[in-house]
Amino acid sequence: MTEADLAVVLAIEQACFPRGWSCTHFLAELASERATCVVAEQDGQVAGYLCLTVLLDEAEILNVAVDPSSRRCGIGNALLQWACDQAVRQGAKVLRLEVRASSAPAIGLYQRWGFRQTGLRRAYYEDNIDAVLMDKKLMEEDVDAV
């Protein structure tokens, strides 16, 4: 992800999250030495993004979204594969994330990827929506051989 991607990234963010990240927040992550952000493209257009941080042996997906018009096309899977690859290569043993409890499709995707619920933050998001905390133990096999 570069600053040139931010207009599209912010449009996706607003389409996916009522009170998502601001431009300032994305710029801070792009400037951070600990975070890495990537975009996924479909037909030459940004269709999704993911921001990841790795600290010691733990990685965390800070933000991930796929344009609603590009869902169920493999973009989410590609972004998760990238996150696993990066986390393992940087020495992480676990990959963490949080997701809105109301986002059943996202929770299902994470479960298919081996994430397990580890906690719950009550009324964490707007409208008193809970945050589901999820972890995935990482192994060398999680790195895509391609």
PDB file of C-alpha atoms in Angstrom:
ATOM      1  CA  MET A   1       0.000   0.000   0.000  1.00  0.00           C
ATOM      2  CA  THR A   2       1.190   3.489  -0.832  1.00  0.00           C
ATOM      3  CA  GLU A   3      -0.252   6.927  -0.284  1.00  0.00           C
ATOM      4  CA  ALA A   4      -1.477   6.769  -3.890  1.00  0.00           C
ATOM      5  CA  ASP A   5      -3.803   3.906  -2.883  1.00  0.00           C
ATOM      6  CA  LEU A   6      -5.434   5.798  -0.015  1.00  0.00           C
ATOM      7  CA  ALA A   7      -8.391   7.309  -1.867  1.00  0.00           C
ATOM      8  CA  VAL A   8      -9.629   3.855  -2.893  1.00  0.00           C
ATOM      9  CA  VAL A   9      -8.639   2.287   0.438  1.00  0.00           C
ATOM     10  CA  LEU A  10     -10.623   4.954   2.319  1.00  0.00           C
ATOM     11  CA  ALA A  11     -13.647   4.387   0.077  1.00  0.00           C
ATOM     12  CA  ILE A  12     -13.502   0.648   0.866  1.00  0.00           C
ATOM     13  CA  GLU A  13     -13.012   1.414   4.572  1.00  0.00           C
ATOM     14  CA  GLN A  14     -16.106   3.630   4.618  1.00  0.00           C
ATOM     15  CA  ALA A  15     -18.159   1.051   2.718  1.00  0.00           C
ATOM     16  CA  CYS A  16     -17.193  -1.682   5.184  1.00  0.00           C
ATOM     17  CA  PHE A  17     -17.012   0.069   8.548  1.00  0.00           C
ATOM     18  CA  PRO A  18     -19.375   2.774   9.830  1.00  0.00           C
ATOM     19  CA  ARG A  19     -16.611   4.387  11.883  1.00  0.00           C
ATOM     20  CA  GLY A  20     -13.459   3.062  10.321  1.00  0.00           C
ATOM     21  CA  TRP A  21      -9.942   4.338  10.106  1.00  0.00           C
ATOM     22  CA  SER A  22      -9.220   7.875   8.951  1.00  0.00           C
ATOM     23  CA  CYS A  23      -6.650   8.911   6.381  1.00  0.00           C
ATOM     24  CA  THR A  24      -4.424   9.985   9.287  1.00  0.00           C
ATOM     25  CA  HIS A  25      -4.626   6.509  10.804  1.00  0.00           C
ATOM     26  CA  PHE A  26      -3.621   4.831   7.537  1.00  0.00           C
ATOM     27  CA  LEU A  27      -0.769   7.320   7.069  1.00  0.00           C
ATOM     28  CA  ALA A  28       0.488   6.536  10.582  1.00  0.00           C
ATOM     29  CA  GLU A  29       0.529   2.804   9.821  1.00  0.00           C
ATOM     30  CA  LEU A  30       2.300   3.398   6.506  1.00  0.00           C
ATOM     31  CA  ALA A  31       4.965   5.405   8.355  1.00  0.00           C
ATOM     32  CA  SER A  32       5.336   2.857  11.165  1.00  0.00           C
ATOM     33  CA  GLU A  33       8.401   0.629  11.183  1.00  0.00           C
ATOM     34  CA  ARG A  34       6.388  -2.179  12.775  1.00  0.00           C
ATOM     35  CA  ALA A  35       3.363  -2.210  10.466  1.00  0.00           C
ATOM     36  CA  THR A  36       3.059  -3.387   6.899  1.00  0.00           C
ATOM     37  CA  CYS A  37       0.015  -2.635   4.771  1.00  0.00           C
ATOM     38  CA  VAL A  38      -0.777  -4.262   1.448  1.00  0.00           C
ATOM     39  CA  VAL A  39      -3.499  -3.916  -1.162  1.00  0.00           C
ATOM     40  CA  ALA A  40      -5.036  -6.695  -3.224  1.00  0.00           C
ATOM     41  CA  GLU A  41      -6.069  -5.936  -6.765  1.00  0.00           C
ATOM     42  CA  GLN A  42      -8.717  -7.404  -9.013  1.00  0.00           C
ATOM     43  CA  ASP A  43      -8.664  -6.496 -12.693  1.00  0.00           C
ATOM     44  CA  GLY A  44      -6.061  -3.816 -11.974  1.00  0.00           C
ATOM     45  CA  GLN A  45      -8.164  -2.087  -9.307  1.00  0.00           C
ATOM     46  CA  VAL A  46      -7.674  -2.080  -5.534  1.00  0.00           C
ATOM     47  CA  ALA A  47     -10.232  -4.532  -4.167  1.00  0.00           C
ATOM     48  CA  GLY A  48      -9.043  -4.956  -0.594  1.00  0.00           C
ATOM     49  CA  TYR A  49      -6.287  -4.281   1.898  1.00  0.00           C
ATOM     50  CA  LEU A  50      -4.712  -5.584   5.074  1.00  0.00           C
ATOM     51  CA  CYS A  51      -2.481  -3.969   7.706  1.00  0.00           C
ATOM     52  CA  LEU A  52      -0.299  -6.233   9.829  1.00  0.00           C
ATOM     53  CA  THR A  53       2.089  -5.665  12.694  1.00  0.00           C
ATOM     54  CA  VAL A  54       4.614  -8.122  14.106  1.00  0.00           C
ATOM     55  CA  LEU A  55       6.207  -7.676  17.507  1.00  0.00           C
ATOM     56  CA  LEU A  56       8.533 -10.409  18.738  1.00  0.00           C
ATOM     57  CA  ASP A  57       6.657 -13.688  18.226  1.00  0.00           C
ATOM     58  CA  GLU A  58       3.150 -12.234  17.880  1.00  0.00           C
ATOM     59  CA  ALA A  59       1.489 -10.773  14.794  1.00  0.00           C
ATOM     60  CA  GLU A  60      -1.774  -8.873  14.655  1.00  0.00           C
ATOM     61  CA  ILE A  61      -4.039  -8.027  11.773  1.00  0.00           C
ATOM     62  CA  LEU A  62      -4.815  -4.396  12.530  1.00  0.00           C
ATOM     63  CA  ASN A  63      -7.273  -3.834   9.704  1.00  0.00           C
ATOM     64  CA  VAL A  64      -8.559  -5.837   6.770  1.00  0.00           C
ATOM     65  CA  ALA A  65     -11.370  -5.204   4.321  1.00  0.00           C
ATOM     66  CA  VAL A  66     -12.558  -6.280   0.899  1.00  0.00           C
ATOM     67  CA  ASP A  67     -14.676  -4.051  -1.315  1.00  0.00           C
ATOM     68  CA  PRO A  68     -18.261  -5.357  -1.054  1.00  0.00           C
ATOM     69  CA  SER A  69     -18.423  -5.698  -4.853  1.00  0.00           C
ATOM     70  CA  SER A  70     -15.318  -7.937  -4.828  1.00  0.00           C
ATOM     71  CA  ARG A  71     -16.282 -10.340  -2.048  1.00  0.00           C
ATOM     72  CA  ARG A  72     -16.387 -14.118  -2.551  1.00  0.00           C
ATOM     73  CA  CYS A  73     -13.731 -13.841  -5.281  1.00  0.00           C
ATOM     74  CA  GLY A  74     -10.714 -15.003  -3.237  1.00  0.00           C
ATOM     75  CA  ILE A  75      -9.474 -11.560  -2.187  1.00  0.00           C
ATOM     76  CA  GLY A  76      -9.912 -12.248   1.532  1.00  0.00           C
ATOM     77  CA  ASN A  77      -8.133 -15.586   1.208  1.00  0.00           C
ATOM     78  CA  ALA A  78      -5.240 -13.958  -0.652  1.00  0.00           C
ATOM     79  CA  LEU A  79      -4.901 -11.272   2.013  1.00  0.00           C
ATOM     80  CA  LEU A  80      -4.944 -13.837   4.825  1.00  0.00           C
ATOM     81  CA  GLN A  81      -2.332 -15.945   3.026  1.00  0.00           C
ATOM     82  CA  TRP A  82      -0.137 -12.867   2.703  1.00  0.00           C
ATOM     83  CA  ALA A  83      -0.575 -12.110   6.428  1.00  0.00           C
ATOM     84  CA  CYS A  84       0.367 -15.668   7.409  1.00  0.00           C
ATOM     85  CA  ASP A  85       3.394 -15.594   5.091  1.00  0.00           C
ATOM     86  CA  GLN A  86       4.643 -12.283   6.463  1.00  0.00           C
ATOM     87  CA  ALA A  87       4.024 -13.229  10.081  1.00  0.00           C
ATOM     88  CA  VAL A  88       5.889 -16.548   9.826  1.00  0.00           C
ATOM     89  CA  ARG A  89       8.778 -14.997   7.904  1.00  0.00           C
ATOM     90  CA  GLN A  90       9.136 -12.386  10.652  1.00  0.00           C
ATOM     91  CA  GLY A  91       9.203 -15.026  13.389  1.00  0.00           C
ATOM     92  CA  ALA A  92       5.635 -14.852  14.687  1.00  0.00           C
ATOM     93  CA  LYS A  93       4.181 -17.933  16.330  1.00  0.00           C
ATOM     94  CA  VAL A  94       0.628 -16.604  16.602  1.00  0.00           C
ATOM     95  CA  LEU A  95      -1.555 -14.349  14.472  1.00  0.00           C
ATOM     96  CA  ARG A  96      -4.265 -12.350  16.249  1.00  0.00           C
ATOM     97  CA  LEU A  97      -7.231 -10.290  15.130  1.00  0.00           C
ATOM     98  CA  GLU A  98     -10.500  -8.891  16.346  1.00  0.00           C
ATOM     99  CA  VAL A  99     -13.739  -8.869  14.400  1.00  0.00           C
ATOM    100  CA  ARG A 100     -17.231  -7.547  14.948  1.00  0.00           C
ATOM    101  CA  ALA A 101     -19.450 -10.246  16.430  1.00  0.00           C
ATOM    102  CA  SER A 102     -22.079  -9.216  13.881  1.00  0.00           C
ATOM    103  CA  SER A 103     -19.791 -10.116  10.957  1.00  0.00           C
ATOM    104  CA  ALA A 104     -20.655 -13.799  10.535  1.00  0.00           C
ATOM    105  CA  PRO A 105     -19.090 -14.090   7.042  1.00  0.00           C
ATOM    106  CA  ALA A 106     -15.745 -12.748   8.306  1.00  0.00           C
ATOM    107  CA  ILE A 107     -15.824 -14.982  11.387  1.00  0.00           C
ATOM    108  CA  GLY A 108     -16.548 -17.979   9.161  1.00  0.00           C
ATOM    109  CA  LEU A 109     -13.612 -17.110   6.896  1.00  0.00           C
ATOM    110  CA  TYR A 110     -11.268 -16.792   9.865  1.00  0.00           C
ATOM    111  CA  GLN A 111     -12.467 -20.106  11.296  1.00  0.00           C
ATOM    112  CA  ARG A 112     -11.789 -21.815   7.955  1.00  0.00           C
ATOM    113  CA  TRP A 113      -8.272 -20.430   8.181  1.00  0.00           C
ATOM    114  CA  GLY A 114      -7.803 -22.010  11.611  1.00  0.00           C
ATOM    115  CA  PHE A 115      -8.510 -19.022  13.832  1.00  0.00           C
ATOM    116  CA  ARG A 116     -10.176 -19.818  17.156  1.00  0.00           C
ATOM    117  CA  GLN A 117     -12.080 -17.467  19.440  1.00  0.00           C
ATOM    118  CA  THR A 118      -9.990 -16.536  22.467  1.00  0.00           C
ATOM    119  CA  GLY A 119     -12.047 -13.774  23.997  1.00  0.00           C
ATOM    120  CA  LEU A 120     -14.826 -11.242  23.721  1.00  0.00           C
ATOM    121  CA  ARG A 121     -14.845  -7.490  24.298  1.00  0.00           C
ATOM    122  CA  ARG A 122     -18.383  -6.546  25.242  1.00  0.00           C
ATOM    123  CA  ALA A 123     -19.916  -3.487  23.540  1.00  0.00           C
ATOM    124  CA  TYR A 124     -16.545  -2.639  21.975  1.00  0.00           C
ATOM    125  CA  TYR A 125     -17.830  -1.199  18.698  1.00  0.00           C
ATOM    126  CA  GLU A 126     -20.481   1.406  17.968  1.00  0.00           C
ATOM    127  CA  ASP A 127     -24.056   0.332  18.636  1.00  0.00           C
ATOM    128  CA  ASN A 128     -22.749  -1.898  21.460  1.00  0.00           C
ATOM    129  CA  ILE A 129     -21.473  -4.583  19.076  1.00  0.00           C
ATOM    130  CA  ASP A 130     -19.037  -7.013  20.713  1.00  0.00           C
ATOM    131  CA  ALA A 131     -15.530  -7.635  19.400  1.00  0.00           C
ATOM    132  CA  VAL A 132     -14.581 -11.292  18.977  1.00  0.00           C
ATOM    133  CA  LEU A 133     -10.883 -11.906  19.654  1.00  0.00           C
ATOM    134  CA  MET A 134      -9.361 -14.674  17.536  1.00  0.00           C
ATOM    135  CA  ASP A 135      -5.932 -16.338  17.332  1.00  0.00           C
ATOM    136  CA  LYS A 136      -4.265 -18.708  14.910  1.00  0.00           C
ATOM    137  CA  LYS A 137      -1.132 -20.643  15.804  1.00  0.00           C
ATOM    138  CA  LEU A 138       1.379 -20.298  12.999  1.00  0.00           C
ATOM    139  CA  MET A 139       3.714 -22.920  11.606  1.00  0.00           C
ATOM    140  CA  GLU A 140       6.163 -23.007   8.699  1.00  0.00           C
ATOM    141  CA  GLU A 141       3.469 -24.881   6.742  1.00  0.00           C
ATOM    142  CA  ASP A 142       1.381 -21.702   6.789  1.00  0.00           C
ATOM    143  CA  VAL A 143       3.768 -20.077   4.312  1.00  0.00           C
ATOM    144  CA  ASP A 144       2.481 -20.311   0.757  1.00  0.00           C
ATOM    145  CA  ALA A 145       4.967 -22.304  -1.301  1.00  0.00           C
ATOM    146  CA  VAL A 146       4.145 -20.309  -4.428  1.00  0.00           C
TER     147      VAL A 146
END
